[in-house]
Amino acid sequence: MRGGRRGGRTFRSGIVRGARRDGRGGRLRHAGILRRLKLTEIASRLDCRLEGDGSVDVRRLAGIEEAQPGDLTFFVNPKYASHVRATRASAVIVADGVQVTPPAGVAVLRTKNPYLAFARAAEMFAPPAAIARGIHPLASVAASASVAPDAAIAAFVSIGEGVRIGARTLLFPHVTVGDGATIGDDCVLHARVSVRERVTLGHRVVVQDGAVIGSDGFGFARTAEGAHHKIPQAGGVVIEDDVEIGANTTIDRPAVGETRIGAGTKIDNLVQIAHGVKIGKGVLLAAQVGIAGSTRLGDQVTLAGQVGVAGHLTVGAGVVATAQTGIPNSIEPGKFVSGYPAIDNRDWLKSSAVFRRLPELKKAVSALQRRLDELEARFKS
Amino acid sequence: MRGGRRGGRTFRSGIVRGARRDGRGGRLRHAGILRRLKLTEIASRLDCRLEGDGSVDVRRLAGIEEAQPGDLTFFVNPKYASHVRATRASAVIVADGVQVTPPAGVAVLRTKNPYLAFARAAEMFAPPAAIARGIHPLASVAASASVAPDAAIAAFVSIGEGVRIGARTLLFPHVTVGDGATIGDDCVLHARVSVRERVTLGHRVVVQDGAVIGSDGFGFARTAEGAHHKIPQAGGVVIEDDVEIGANTTIDRPAVGETRIGAGTKIDNLVQIAHGVKIGKGVLLAAQVGIAGSTRLGDQVTLAGQVGVAGHLTVGAGVVATAQTGIPNSIEPGKFVSGYPAIDNRDWLKSSAVFRRLPELKKAVSALQRRLDELEARFKS
Amino acid sequence: MRGGRRGGRTFRSGIVRGARRDGRGGRLRHAGILRRLKLTEIASRLDCRLEGDGSVDVRRLAGIEEAQPGDLTFFVNPKYASHVRATRASAVIVADGVQVTPPAGVAVLRTKNPYLAFARAAEMFAPPAAIARGIHPLASVAASASVAPDAAIAAFVSIGEGVRIGARTLLFPHVTVGDGATIGDDCVLHARVSVRERVTLGHRVVVQDGAVIGSDGFGFARTAEGAHHKIPQAGGVVIEDDVEIGANTTIDRPAVGETRIGAGTKIDNLVQIAHGVKIGKGVLLAAQVGIAGSTRLGDQVTLAGQVGVAGHLTVGAGVVATAQTGIPNSIEPGKFVSGYPAIDNRDWLKSSAVFRRLPELKKAVSALQRRLDELEARFKS
């Protein structure tokens, strides 16, 4: 590989021609070799109680329907109870105290939290993300940028002036990092993510392909002539530690102040976070949710798919909204809401049940009117 | 052009300096020359019956309102009937047996399926997609990738280890193909598409700009402390033959098993397909539709714009849902549904009609109450 | 920097190694130096009446809650009235005639349109967008493309054959401009924007990251066998002057004719504009709005977040729709609508209020039925 530093700028030309290398500068990629772990070892590492033969080899994680001999699966959703009885898996992770009758010879791993145990088992088998450490010769890195030596910067990544990239962070191809942005340690930015100028990402932030962090907020002032005059959006965006951001999601910057996503919050694909929104910690936003400008979401809020929240509101901690809910007003902490405009979930379920039978209700009212007309007439006569 | 193979990796430097070339390695681009076809030839190639002068030259396809002399247009939507009478087109494609009265001198092409005939006529006039065959010197192709010699790989395309790209497939600028992915023959991936690691695309798959195939599913396990622990999403995504995927659409991979899009399915822009979803053949998903995790859609399902479908459901073959429908439960094959929660379309139309007049209905009930109060009082006395 | 023209194609190799330069070819970037302006000067430039000490230095714009000494803020939304009384800002922009009581020592700038004055103040302090003028050596520019000498073309930009890029236009990294497209003067295309073949952008158009302009419309003709046959989408897209397009928004091209966005229209993030849509001037489309094929929106229409509009409709000038509205039919100019299907906003508010109490209404009807049954029975006897 040719390369070096010229004129104060990290500079390399040519294309990496090697593939998998060891040690420093080596590829982080899993070589595609199937792992094979004894069930006893898995049980021990997951802190599960083993019921059955621990000497069996596990090679793969699988869903309960698709699982084959050699696979480890899990049972959480009661919908799939019948599948446990028929599974071909070698072992099933099941919650303490839950009665299951898998086929003979299928081992059971008992734990308090089977879904978490499954997540941890998946980590044992998952191939790690794949980019060579160091800066790819076809990346463009500004002279004043600082990139940790064990970070991985793929081909066609563009890094602006004054940018800082932390230790072990991976930037996949076509990531763009604007001037003055900061990205912490152990982050993974998948292909084609935009991190705009002066945006800050904490540590262990994961961003899926095509997401945009720091685009201009939708802010316009109306002139006397009725035109929409752009308000420069010069505010900041802060993504705290352990946040995940989904594919093609967009997070806008405000004119002043900042947009902030709290630590541990997870955001799905195609979500819109407008300028100046403040999102608490541990929040879950499902796909296609939209949050309008300057709204605040408390900690541990959960919004299901396609929910919309109007601007300048406060949604209290722990609020849950079901899919497609529209929230036009602030909501007290802990509420469970549905519908548009959003109301208490149970009320909405009841009202929706009546909605289906509105034509009947209307007919019933008409029938009552006729009967009453008749009764009044007879009473008069 | 400099270039060659060094160190086992396809490698070329510099920028293609030629433009349109012939034969192997030549540009596939249409040179911008207007075609000119006799109406008789078009009629013959489309297998249409010609009514009128076949010697007229057709140069362009056009909508019925905008059409000018020299244009071929079509009539399908009865909304536009008045436009047929006033069209300036040289010829109109019309269904067999449909009565039309175009201006004198306007020819008519008769066929069973005028929209399909129009589609085929459009193919005669449309400029083919434009990229030079071969690998652009500013593309990054891993050593172990296999690219068909007549594929076209544009500038700034990134192709990972072990990738296979089929014959005549076009990758526009900034496409990223992750390690181990497979793309079949005659595919077109427009600019900035992400095909993530180990994803499989069949033949003749078309993907519009910015779509993401294989991003991590939104899967987290809750820890005892209430944190959301990421479940590695190591499953696969399979896109079968003849699928089209719209701009900025996102298709997630699951933790285990696969997400699958059936042959001939067409997906519009900004659609979200979550982890583990299985979509049948010949399905149509309009823009901004969202399908939550593990749901199955049967063959020939049609979901209109902004429809949402909850997770772990089965939507039967042939189901049609109108725009903005929310589907929280499984649906039997062949149903036509609307509303949120989704109900039978006709019931929803009736209930919606009553919804508009709910204040009246409420007043009618109050009036009945007053009249009944009075009648009861008079009856008592 | 190596570079030059070879074989008729603009060609440069290597990476720009300098950073901030002056004059022609210099970076347009603000060097990060904080501005400092006297309040008297700001008042004069904004044409505001000053109440208070004009000698104070202003260094920053800020929201009314976050503002610190040295900051200029503004007061428009009555929700924030209490914040004016407590602000730590050095000065507040307030509308003529509005009574406010900021803390002692806080100056007030009076104007007819405080939001517009704030926008103009923001322009004084905002850092200008940052790319070096000229063509980055890692850009790919076709031989036949014409790029204004004072335009700025960043790394990894791909510009096709016959493209024209106007004066002072900025293309951020990874922008793709397809063959035959035209981009006017003073445009800003942020990172990873796709401008597809033959698309036309006017002057002063701003496009946020990841937006797609000119993707294929979702047009398929059904064959006798039930397959969806693609109709080539060869029409055009025209974006008029002063339009802004949000991050990851998608604007499709039609099979014939054109899609057109009128001058001064502003489109937020993740919006879908289908093939052949015609949007008037000065329209506002909030995030996640979807407009189906061939629909026309008049001038000054405003659609709030997640609104959907069906195809082949006309939405009259000045129509306003609240968030999540679904529009299945054409709407007369000037209407204010809500709900799905969309009805007059006031009617919808009233019907929604009754919807919440539908279970009560149903019980009231049942009670009436019982009372009437009884009364009829007594009357008979």
PDB file of C-alpha atoms in Angstrom, chain B residues 2 14-20 27 29 61-63 65-66 74 77 79-80 112-113 115-120 122-123 125-127 130 136 138 155-156 172-174 190-192 206 208-210 244 247-248 264-270 282-288 300 302 306 322-325 339 348 352 354-359 361-362 364-366 368-369 372-376 379-380, chain C residues 6-12 137-141 143 156-158 161 174-176 179 192-194 196-198 210-212 215-224 226 228-232 234 248-252 255-257 270-272 278 288-290 294 296 306-308 311-313 324-326 340-341 343 347-348 350-352 354-355 357-358 361 364-365 368 371-372 375 378-379:
ATOM      1  CA  ARG B   2      -4.774   2.712 -16.774  1.00  0.00           C
ATOM      2  CA  GLY B  14      -7.860   7.429 -13.116  1.00  0.00           C
ATOM      3  CA  ILE B  15     -11.209   8.446 -14.515  1.00  0.00           C
ATOM      4  CA  VAL B  16     -12.878   7.145 -17.686  1.00  0.00           C
ATOM      5  CA  ARG B  17     -12.184   9.853 -20.185  1.00  0.00           C
ATOM      6  CA  GLY B  18     -14.114   8.631 -23.176  1.00  0.00           C
ATOM      7  CA  ALA B  19     -17.839   8.974 -23.300  1.00  0.00           C
ATOM      8  CA  ARG B  20     -19.937   6.980 -25.721  1.00  0.00           C
ATOM      9  CA  ARG B  27     -21.810   3.027 -22.898  1.00  0.00           C
ATOM     10  CA  ARG B  29     -26.681   5.051 -22.863  1.00  0.00           C
ATOM     11  CA  LEU B  61     -45.425   9.157 -25.740  1.00  0.00           C
ATOM     12  CA  ALA B  62     -47.530  11.746 -23.911  1.00  0.00           C
ATOM     13  CA  GLY B  63     -50.416  12.153 -21.475  1.00  0.00           C
ATOM     14  CA  GLU B  65     -53.901  16.471 -21.955  1.00  0.00           C
ATOM     15  CA  GLU B  66     -50.350  17.430 -22.904  1.00  0.00           C
ATOM     16  CA  PHE B  74     -53.753   6.377 -24.220  1.00  0.00           C
ATOM     17  CA  ASN B  77     -59.272   6.440 -16.728  1.00  0.00           C
ATOM     18  CA  LYS B  79     -62.180  10.732 -15.617  1.00  0.00           C
ATOM     19  CA  TYR B  80     -60.302  11.861 -18.694  1.00  0.00           C
ATOM     20  CA  LYS B 112     -57.668  -5.616 -24.909  1.00  0.00           C
ATOM     21  CA  ASN B 113     -55.310  -3.962 -22.374  1.00  0.00           C
ATOM     22  CA  TYR B 115     -52.434   0.369 -20.278  1.00  0.00           C
ATOM     23  CA  LEU B 116     -50.169  -2.588 -20.996  1.00  0.00           C
ATOM     24  CA  ALA B 117     -49.945  -1.581 -24.680  1.00  0.00           C
ATOM     25  CA  PHE B 118     -48.938   1.904 -23.514  1.00  0.00           C
ATOM     26  CA  ALA B 119     -46.279   0.391 -21.240  1.00  0.00           C
ATOM     27  CA  ARG B 120     -44.858  -1.538 -24.191  1.00  0.00           C
ATOM     28  CA  ALA B 122     -43.096   3.436 -23.744  1.00  0.00           C
ATOM     29  CA  GLU B 123     -40.350   0.806 -23.894  1.00  0.00           C
ATOM     30  CA  PHE B 125     -39.233   5.238 -26.892  1.00  0.00           C
ATOM     31  CA  ALA B 126     -37.600   5.238 -23.432  1.00  0.00           C
ATOM     32  CA  PRO B 127     -33.891   5.969 -23.226  1.00  0.00           C
ATOM     33  CA  ALA B 130     -26.831   5.007 -18.747  1.00  0.00           C
ATOM     34  CA  HIS B 136     -15.202   2.437 -13.247  1.00  0.00           C
ATOM     35  CA  LEU B 138     -13.063   5.119  -9.112  1.00  0.00           C
ATOM     36  CA  ALA B 155     -17.868   5.604  -9.937  1.00  0.00           C
ATOM     37  CA  PHE B 156     -17.717   5.375  -6.145  1.00  0.00           C
ATOM     38  CA  PHE B 172     -25.087   3.418 -10.387  1.00  0.00           C
ATOM     39  CA  PRO B 173     -22.752   5.707  -8.413  1.00  0.00           C
ATOM     40  CA  HIS B 174     -22.401   5.249  -4.633  1.00  0.00           C
ATOM     41  CA  HIS B 190     -29.782   3.226  -8.858  1.00  0.00           C
ATOM     42  CA  ALA B 191     -27.496   5.632  -7.044  1.00  0.00           C
ATOM     43  CA  ARG B 192     -26.759   5.226  -3.349  1.00  0.00           C
ATOM     44  CA  VAL B 206     -34.776  -2.837  -9.851  1.00  0.00           C
ATOM     45  CA  GLN B 208     -34.425   3.065  -6.818  1.00  0.00           C
ATOM     46  CA  ASP B 209     -32.002   5.535  -5.249  1.00  0.00           C
ATOM     47  CA  GLY B 210     -31.201   5.427  -1.564  1.00  0.00           C
ATOM     48  CA  GLU B 244     -38.893  -3.424  -7.710  1.00  0.00           C
ATOM     49  CA  ALA B 247     -36.425   5.212  -3.368  1.00  0.00           C
ATOM     50  CA  ASN B 248     -35.316   5.427   0.279  1.00  0.00           C
ATOM     51  CA  GLY B 264     -42.786  -9.872  -8.985  1.00  0.00           C
ATOM     52  CA  THR B 265     -43.635  -7.786  -5.916  1.00  0.00           C
ATOM     53  CA  LYS B 266     -43.410  -4.013  -6.389  1.00  0.00           C
ATOM     54  CA  ILE B 267     -42.613  -1.694  -3.474  1.00  0.00           C
ATOM     55  CA  ASP B 268     -42.915   2.081  -3.698  1.00  0.00           C
ATOM     56  CA  ASN B 269     -40.827   4.806  -1.977  1.00  0.00           C
ATOM     57  CA  LEU B 270     -40.224   5.240   1.770  1.00  0.00           C
ATOM     58  CA  GLY B 282     -47.093 -10.062  -7.054  1.00  0.00           C
ATOM     59  CA  VAL B 283     -47.743  -7.844  -4.019  1.00  0.00           C
ATOM     60  CA  LEU B 284     -48.080  -4.045  -4.417  1.00  0.00           C
ATOM     61  CA  LEU B 285     -47.030  -1.793  -1.531  1.00  0.00           C
ATOM     62  CA  ALA B 286     -47.620   1.913  -2.117  1.00  0.00           C
ATOM     63  CA  ALA B 287     -45.492   4.682  -0.655  1.00  0.00           C
ATOM     64  CA  GLN B 288     -44.902   5.030   3.093  1.00  0.00           C
ATOM     65  CA  GLN B 300     -51.244 -10.408  -4.713  1.00  0.00           C
ATOM     66  CA  THR B 302     -52.289  -4.568  -2.330  1.00  0.00           C
ATOM     67  CA  GLN B 306     -49.351   4.981   4.442  1.00  0.00           C
ATOM     68  CA  THR B 322     -57.109   1.538   1.250  1.00  0.00           C
ATOM     69  CA  ALA B 323     -54.774   4.403   2.153  1.00  0.00           C
ATOM     70  CA  GLN B 324     -53.842   4.980   5.828  1.00  0.00           C
ATOM     71  CA  THR B 325     -55.506   1.746   6.963  1.00  0.00           C
ATOM     72  CA  GLY B 339     -59.885   2.332   8.709  1.00  0.00           C
ATOM     73  CA  TRP B 348     -66.019   1.635   7.136  1.00  0.00           C
ATOM     74  CA  SER B 352     -67.391   7.189   8.317  1.00  0.00           C
ATOM     75  CA  VAL B 354     -72.183   8.572  10.255  1.00  0.00           C
ATOM     76  CA  PHE B 355     -69.000   9.867  11.948  1.00  0.00           C
ATOM     77  CA  ARG B 356     -69.334  13.167  10.083  1.00  0.00           C
ATOM     78  CA  ARG B 357     -72.828  13.595  11.511  1.00  0.00           C
ATOM     79  CA  LEU B 358     -72.075  12.452  15.064  1.00  0.00           C
ATOM     80  CA  PRO B 359     -72.888  15.867  16.593  1.00  0.00           C
ATOM     81  CA  LEU B 361     -76.803  12.126  16.204  1.00  0.00           C
ATOM     82  CA  LYS B 362     -75.897  13.212  19.717  1.00  0.00           C
ATOM     83  CA  ALA B 364     -81.060  13.691  18.237  1.00  0.00           C
ATOM     84  CA  VAL B 365     -80.483  11.424  21.244  1.00  0.00           C
ATOM     85  CA  SER B 366     -80.698  14.376  23.643  1.00  0.00           C
ATOM     86  CA  LEU B 368     -85.352  12.011  22.347  1.00  0.00           C
ATOM     87  CA  GLN B 369     -84.415  12.021  26.007  1.00  0.00           C
ATOM     88  CA  LEU B 372     -89.375  10.901  26.596  1.00  0.00           C
ATOM     89  CA  ASP B 373     -88.915  12.695  29.931  1.00  0.00           C
ATOM     90  CA  GLU B 374     -91.901  14.843  29.111  1.00  0.00           C
ATOM     91  CA  LEU B 375     -94.032  11.961  27.894  1.00  0.00           C
ATOM     92  CA  GLU B 376     -93.255   9.905  30.980  1.00  0.00           C
ATOM     93  CA  PHE B 379     -98.184   9.729  31.514  1.00  0.00           C
ATOM     94  CA  LYS B 380     -97.587   9.667  35.243  1.00  0.00           C
TER      95      LYS B 380
ATOM     96  CA  ARG C   6      -7.219  14.810 -20.422  1.00  0.00           C
ATOM     97  CA  GLY C   7      -9.153  13.289 -23.250  1.00  0.00           C
ATOM     98  CA  GLY C   8     -11.807  15.956 -23.053  1.00  0.00           C
ATOM     99  CA  ARG C   9     -12.798  15.170 -19.467  1.00  0.00           C
ATOM    100  CA  THR C  10     -12.186  17.260 -16.386  1.00  0.00           C
ATOM    101  CA  PHE C  11      -9.705  15.204 -14.455  1.00  0.00           C
ATOM    102  CA  ARG C  12      -7.787  15.662 -11.250  1.00  0.00           C
ATOM    103  CA  PRO C 137      -9.917  15.892  -7.186  1.00  0.00           C
ATOM    104  CA  LEU C 138     -11.941  12.923  -5.948  1.00  0.00           C
ATOM    105  CA  ALA C 139     -15.082  14.055  -7.796  1.00  0.00           C
ATOM    106  CA  SER C 140     -16.078  12.350 -11.060  1.00  0.00           C
ATOM    107  CA  VAL C 141     -17.216  14.871 -13.664  1.00  0.00           C
ATOM    108  CA  ALA C 143     -16.380  15.297 -20.124  1.00  0.00           C
ATOM    109  CA  PHE C 156     -17.093  11.744  -4.342  1.00  0.00           C
ATOM    110  CA  VAL C 157     -19.612  13.821  -6.269  1.00  0.00           C
ATOM    111  CA  SER C 158     -20.629  12.147  -9.538  1.00  0.00           C
ATOM    112  CA  GLU C 161     -22.839  13.669 -19.292  1.00  0.00           C
ATOM    113  CA  HIS C 174     -21.697  11.954  -2.578  1.00  0.00           C
ATOM    114  CA  VAL C 175     -24.171  14.020  -4.564  1.00  0.00           C
ATOM    115  CA  THR C 176     -25.084  12.221  -7.830  1.00  0.00           C
ATOM    116  CA  ASP C 179     -26.982  12.602 -17.395  1.00  0.00           C
ATOM    117  CA  ARG C 192     -25.870  12.193  -0.828  1.00  0.00           C
ATOM    118  CA  VAL C 193     -28.611  13.901  -2.824  1.00  0.00           C
ATOM    119  CA  SER C 194     -29.649  12.095  -6.042  1.00  0.00           C
ATOM    120  CA  ARG C 196     -31.605  11.794 -11.618  1.00  0.00           C
ATOM    121  CA  GLU C 197     -31.190  12.054 -15.386  1.00  0.00           C
ATOM    122  CA  ARG C 198     -32.753  15.074 -17.159  1.00  0.00           C
ATOM    123  CA  GLY C 210     -30.294  11.947   0.989  1.00  0.00           C
ATOM    124  CA  ALA C 211     -33.240  13.404  -0.948  1.00  0.00           C
ATOM    125  CA  VAL C 212     -34.008  11.768  -4.304  1.00  0.00           C
ATOM    126  CA  SER C 215     -36.716   8.336  -9.174  1.00  0.00           C
ATOM    127  CA  ASP C 216     -39.006   6.188 -11.304  1.00  0.00           C
ATOM    128  CA  GLY C 217     -42.726   6.614 -10.657  1.00  0.00           C
ATOM    129  CA  PHE C 218     -44.613   3.592  -9.306  1.00  0.00           C
ATOM    130  CA  GLY C 219     -46.282   2.680 -12.599  1.00  0.00           C
ATOM    131  CA  PHE C 220     -47.115  -0.871 -13.645  1.00  0.00           C
ATOM    132  CA  ALA C 221     -49.621  -2.329 -16.101  1.00  0.00           C
ATOM    133  CA  ARG C 222     -51.252  -5.618 -15.187  1.00  0.00           C
ATOM    134  CA  THR C 223     -50.753  -8.392 -17.709  1.00  0.00           C
ATOM    135  CA  ALA C 224     -53.309 -11.057 -18.574  1.00  0.00           C
ATOM    136  CA  GLY C 226     -51.728 -10.908 -13.326  1.00  0.00           C
ATOM    137  CA  HIS C 228     -47.127  -6.139 -12.859  1.00  0.00           C
ATOM    138  CA  HIS C 229     -45.349  -4.963 -16.026  1.00  0.00           C
ATOM    139  CA  LYS C 230     -43.112  -1.922 -15.488  1.00  0.00           C
ATOM    140  CA  ILE C 231     -44.014   1.185 -17.479  1.00  0.00           C
ATOM    141  CA  PRO C 232     -40.780   3.030 -18.306  1.00  0.00           C
ATOM    142  CA  ALA C 234     -39.209   8.638 -18.954  1.00  0.00           C
ATOM    143  CA  ASN C 248     -34.546  11.662   2.461  1.00  0.00           C
ATOM    144  CA  THR C 249     -37.594  13.083   0.667  1.00  0.00           C
ATOM    145  CA  THR C 250     -38.439  11.373  -2.646  1.00  0.00           C
ATOM    146  CA  ILE C 251     -39.830  13.021  -5.790  1.00  0.00           C
ATOM    147  CA  ASP C 252     -40.724  10.660  -8.628  1.00  0.00           C
ATOM    148  CA  ALA C 255     -43.920   7.925 -17.567  1.00  0.00           C
ATOM    149  CA  VAL C 256     -44.891  10.952 -19.679  1.00  0.00           C
ATOM    150  CA  GLY C 257     -45.106  14.683 -18.981  1.00  0.00           C
ATOM    151  CA  LEU C 270     -39.335  11.988   4.303  1.00  0.00           C
ATOM    152  CA  VAL C 271     -42.054  13.379   2.057  1.00  0.00           C
ATOM    153  CA  GLN C 272     -43.238  11.353  -0.951  1.00  0.00           C
ATOM    154  CA  LYS C 278     -47.980  19.318  -9.848  1.00  0.00           C
ATOM    155  CA  GLN C 288     -43.852  12.380   6.063  1.00  0.00           C
ATOM    156  CA  VAL C 289     -46.592  13.819   3.837  1.00  0.00           C
ATOM    157  CA  GLY C 290     -47.437  11.634   0.810  1.00  0.00           C
ATOM    158  CA  SER C 294     -51.052  13.042 -10.944  1.00  0.00           C
ATOM    159  CA  ARG C 296     -52.395  18.917  -8.281  1.00  0.00           C
ATOM    160  CA  GLN C 306     -48.149  12.633   7.822  1.00  0.00           C
ATOM    161  CA  VAL C 307     -51.008  13.916   5.638  1.00  0.00           C
ATOM    162  CA  GLY C 308     -51.844  11.668   2.673  1.00  0.00           C
ATOM    163  CA  GLY C 311     -54.083  10.338  -6.810  1.00  0.00           C
ATOM    164  CA  HIS C 312     -55.700  12.309  -9.665  1.00  0.00           C
ATOM    165  CA  LEU C 313     -57.144  14.983  -7.304  1.00  0.00           C
ATOM    166  CA  GLN C 324     -52.487  12.830   9.626  1.00  0.00           C
ATOM    167  CA  THR C 325     -55.404  14.010   7.479  1.00  0.00           C
ATOM    168  CA  GLY C 326     -56.299  11.646   4.618  1.00  0.00           C
ATOM    169  CA  TYR C 340     -59.838  10.598   7.330  1.00  0.00           C
ATOM    170  CA  PRO C 341     -61.707  10.908   5.113  1.00  0.00           C
ATOM    171  CA  ILE C 343     -63.894  16.898   6.369  1.00  0.00           C
ATOM    172  CA  ASP C 347     -66.909  19.452  11.976  1.00  0.00           C
ATOM    173  CA  TRP C 348     -64.085  17.003  12.575  1.00  0.00           C
ATOM    174  CA  LYS C 350     -66.958  18.205  16.961  1.00  0.00           C
ATOM    175  CA  SER C 351     -67.280  14.640  15.642  1.00  0.00           C
ATOM    176  CA  SER C 352     -64.039  13.667  17.387  1.00  0.00           C
ATOM    177  CA  VAL C 354     -68.473  12.789  20.277  1.00  0.00           C
ATOM    178  CA  PHE C 355     -66.293   9.837  19.207  1.00  0.00           C
ATOM    179  CA  ARG C 357     -68.040   9.457  24.230  1.00  0.00           C
ATOM    180  CA  LEU C 358     -69.512   6.917  21.828  1.00  0.00           C
ATOM    181  CA  LEU C 361     -74.029   7.547  23.531  1.00  0.00           C
ATOM    182  CA  ALA C 364     -78.014   6.368  26.254  1.00  0.00           C
ATOM    183  CA  VAL C 365     -79.719   4.895  23.176  1.00  0.00           C
ATOM    184  CA  LEU C 368     -84.063   5.149  25.724  1.00  0.00           C
ATOM    185  CA  ARG C 371     -87.790   3.332  28.671  1.00  0.00           C
ATOM    186  CA  LEU C 372     -89.774   3.445  25.464  1.00  0.00           C
ATOM    187  CA  LEU C 375     -93.880   3.237  28.228  1.00  0.00           C
ATOM    188  CA  ARG C 378     -97.883   0.650  29.972  1.00  0.00           C
ATOM    189  CA  PHE C 379     -99.693   2.648  27.315  1.00  0.00           C
TER     190      PHE C 379
END
